[in-house]
């Protein structure tokens, strides 16, 4: 393999992103300590290349400055903007910023007479290529979910966005409920918020389903506990116990005139941080659903770091898929 030393060192990022993708799938959590070393690593490589091109008098130097500026001043802030608008999680934004710092320009690797990536772009901003490849890969996720539902015979209007699962399996799942008592909804209860609530009350989901009539009364709340952040890998388990029998309506006969059903407002007031944007009404609706239904619709969501890791690998080998597609139809 022939490449510059900075480009060879950049390949060290690939296993880091592979590890991050696997951890994100398993826990939906990435440690904050992961990102500062990557930012520093990218900054050192950027300085290394800048020094080699100093004083940027030639064409190559000016192009390098332009591409680095686009990556650092457009792609990196774009990651923050996506997080601010709610399109990204915090780790997704930090990962995108890391790629913008580490890969401002296209690397080049000559192997067996071929130069990778195979498809370059006129702009030449590699972090932008990783982003577009990531988006294209992300668009395949709803299609894959729909195909899975179709194979299982679970055909519905929401098959591209959610799938039915056993309610008792929710403690180990990620995503959000795709239904409330009135039917399908895109603003259902976040499953991390559900785990936070259960831990706050010291309950398992099975216990909540079994004794839902009693537990819906806010006066039933006794000692409360640390809700954690709702992750599956931290805090007490929220499964276990004996679930209600199939077909039992866990909310039947529950009082309808409670001031704060499920103590939802008390829970949100008591915790020292938010519950993933959950309000009291959403929490109550979600608890009513999981207390009553044996199977629920769940939108599993997609950890964006996963297609980002795959997109990085595709970008380093094939190159820019969108640019190749546009070229094939004569648009570039």
PDB file of C-alpha atoms in Angstrom, residues 167-172 194-212 215 223 225 235-244 262 287 290-291:
ATOM      1  CA  UNK A 167     -44.628  -5.979  25.932  1.00  0.00           C
ATOM      2  CA  UNK A 168     -42.622  -8.035  28.420  1.00  0.00           C
ATOM      3  CA  UNK A 169     -39.550  -7.589  26.183  1.00  0.00           C
ATOM      4  CA  UNK A 170     -39.528  -3.782  26.479  1.00  0.00           C
ATOM      5  CA  UNK A 171     -36.969  -3.606  29.332  1.00  0.00           C
ATOM      6  CA  UNK A 172     -34.284  -4.835  26.922  1.00  0.00           C
ATOM      7  CA  UNK A 194     -40.045   4.056  30.690  1.00  0.00           C
ATOM      8  CA  UNK A 195     -37.015   2.444  32.348  1.00  0.00           C
ATOM      9  CA  UNK A 196     -36.295   5.679  34.216  1.00  0.00           C
ATOM     10  CA  UNK A 197     -39.832   5.708  35.583  1.00  0.00           C
ATOM     11  CA  UNK A 198     -39.707   2.063  36.637  1.00  0.00           C
ATOM     12  CA  UNK A 199     -36.375   2.555  38.410  1.00  0.00           C
ATOM     13  CA  UNK A 200     -37.646   5.706  40.089  1.00  0.00           C
ATOM     14  CA  UNK A 201     -40.504   3.688  41.592  1.00  0.00           C
ATOM     15  CA  UNK A 202     -38.394   0.591  42.220  1.00  0.00           C
ATOM     16  CA  UNK A 203     -40.647  -1.515  39.993  1.00  0.00           C
ATOM     17  CA  UNK A 204     -40.279  -4.089  37.281  1.00  0.00           C
ATOM     18  CA  UNK A 205     -42.438  -3.874  34.188  1.00  0.00           C
ATOM     19  CA  UNK A 206     -44.095  -7.161  35.124  1.00  0.00           C
ATOM     20  CA  UNK A 207     -45.052  -5.759  38.541  1.00  0.00           C
ATOM     21  CA  UNK A 208     -46.474  -2.623  36.957  1.00  0.00           C
ATOM     22  CA  UNK A 209     -48.558  -4.711  34.558  1.00  0.00           C
ATOM     23  CA  UNK A 210     -49.754  -7.014  37.320  1.00  0.00           C
ATOM     24  CA  UNK A 211     -50.763  -4.283  39.777  1.00  0.00           C
ATOM     25  CA  UNK A 212     -51.586  -1.457  37.380  1.00  0.00           C
ATOM     26  CA  UNK A 215     -49.973   1.662  40.914  1.00  0.00           C
ATOM     27  CA  UNK A 223     -39.838   5.499  48.490  1.00  0.00           C
ATOM     28  CA  UNK A 225     -34.921   5.777  43.756  1.00  0.00           C
ATOM     29  CA  UNK A 235     -29.035   0.593  37.031  1.00  0.00           C
ATOM     30  CA  UNK A 236     -31.372  -2.108  38.337  1.00  0.00           C
ATOM     31  CA  UNK A 237     -33.040  -4.474  35.914  1.00  0.00           C
ATOM     32  CA  UNK A 238     -36.609  -3.538  35.037  1.00  0.00           C
ATOM     33  CA  UNK A 239     -37.733  -6.971  33.893  1.00  0.00           C
ATOM     34  CA  UNK A 240     -38.487  -9.981  36.072  1.00  0.00           C
ATOM     35  CA  UNK A 241     -41.473 -10.810  38.208  1.00  0.00           C
ATOM     36  CA  UNK A 242     -44.758 -12.245  37.006  1.00  0.00           C
ATOM     37  CA  UNK A 243     -46.612 -10.535  34.187  1.00  0.00           C
ATOM     38  CA  UNK A 244     -50.374 -10.285  33.925  1.00  0.00           C
ATOM     39  CA  UNK A 262     -49.221   7.180  37.644  1.00  0.00           C
ATOM     40  CA  UNK A 287     -47.942   3.421  30.869  1.00  0.00           C
ATOM     41  CA  UNK A 290     -47.923  -1.219  28.437  1.00  0.00           C
ATOM     42  CA  UNK A 291     -50.187  -2.031  31.382  1.00  0.00           C
TER      43      UNK A 291
END
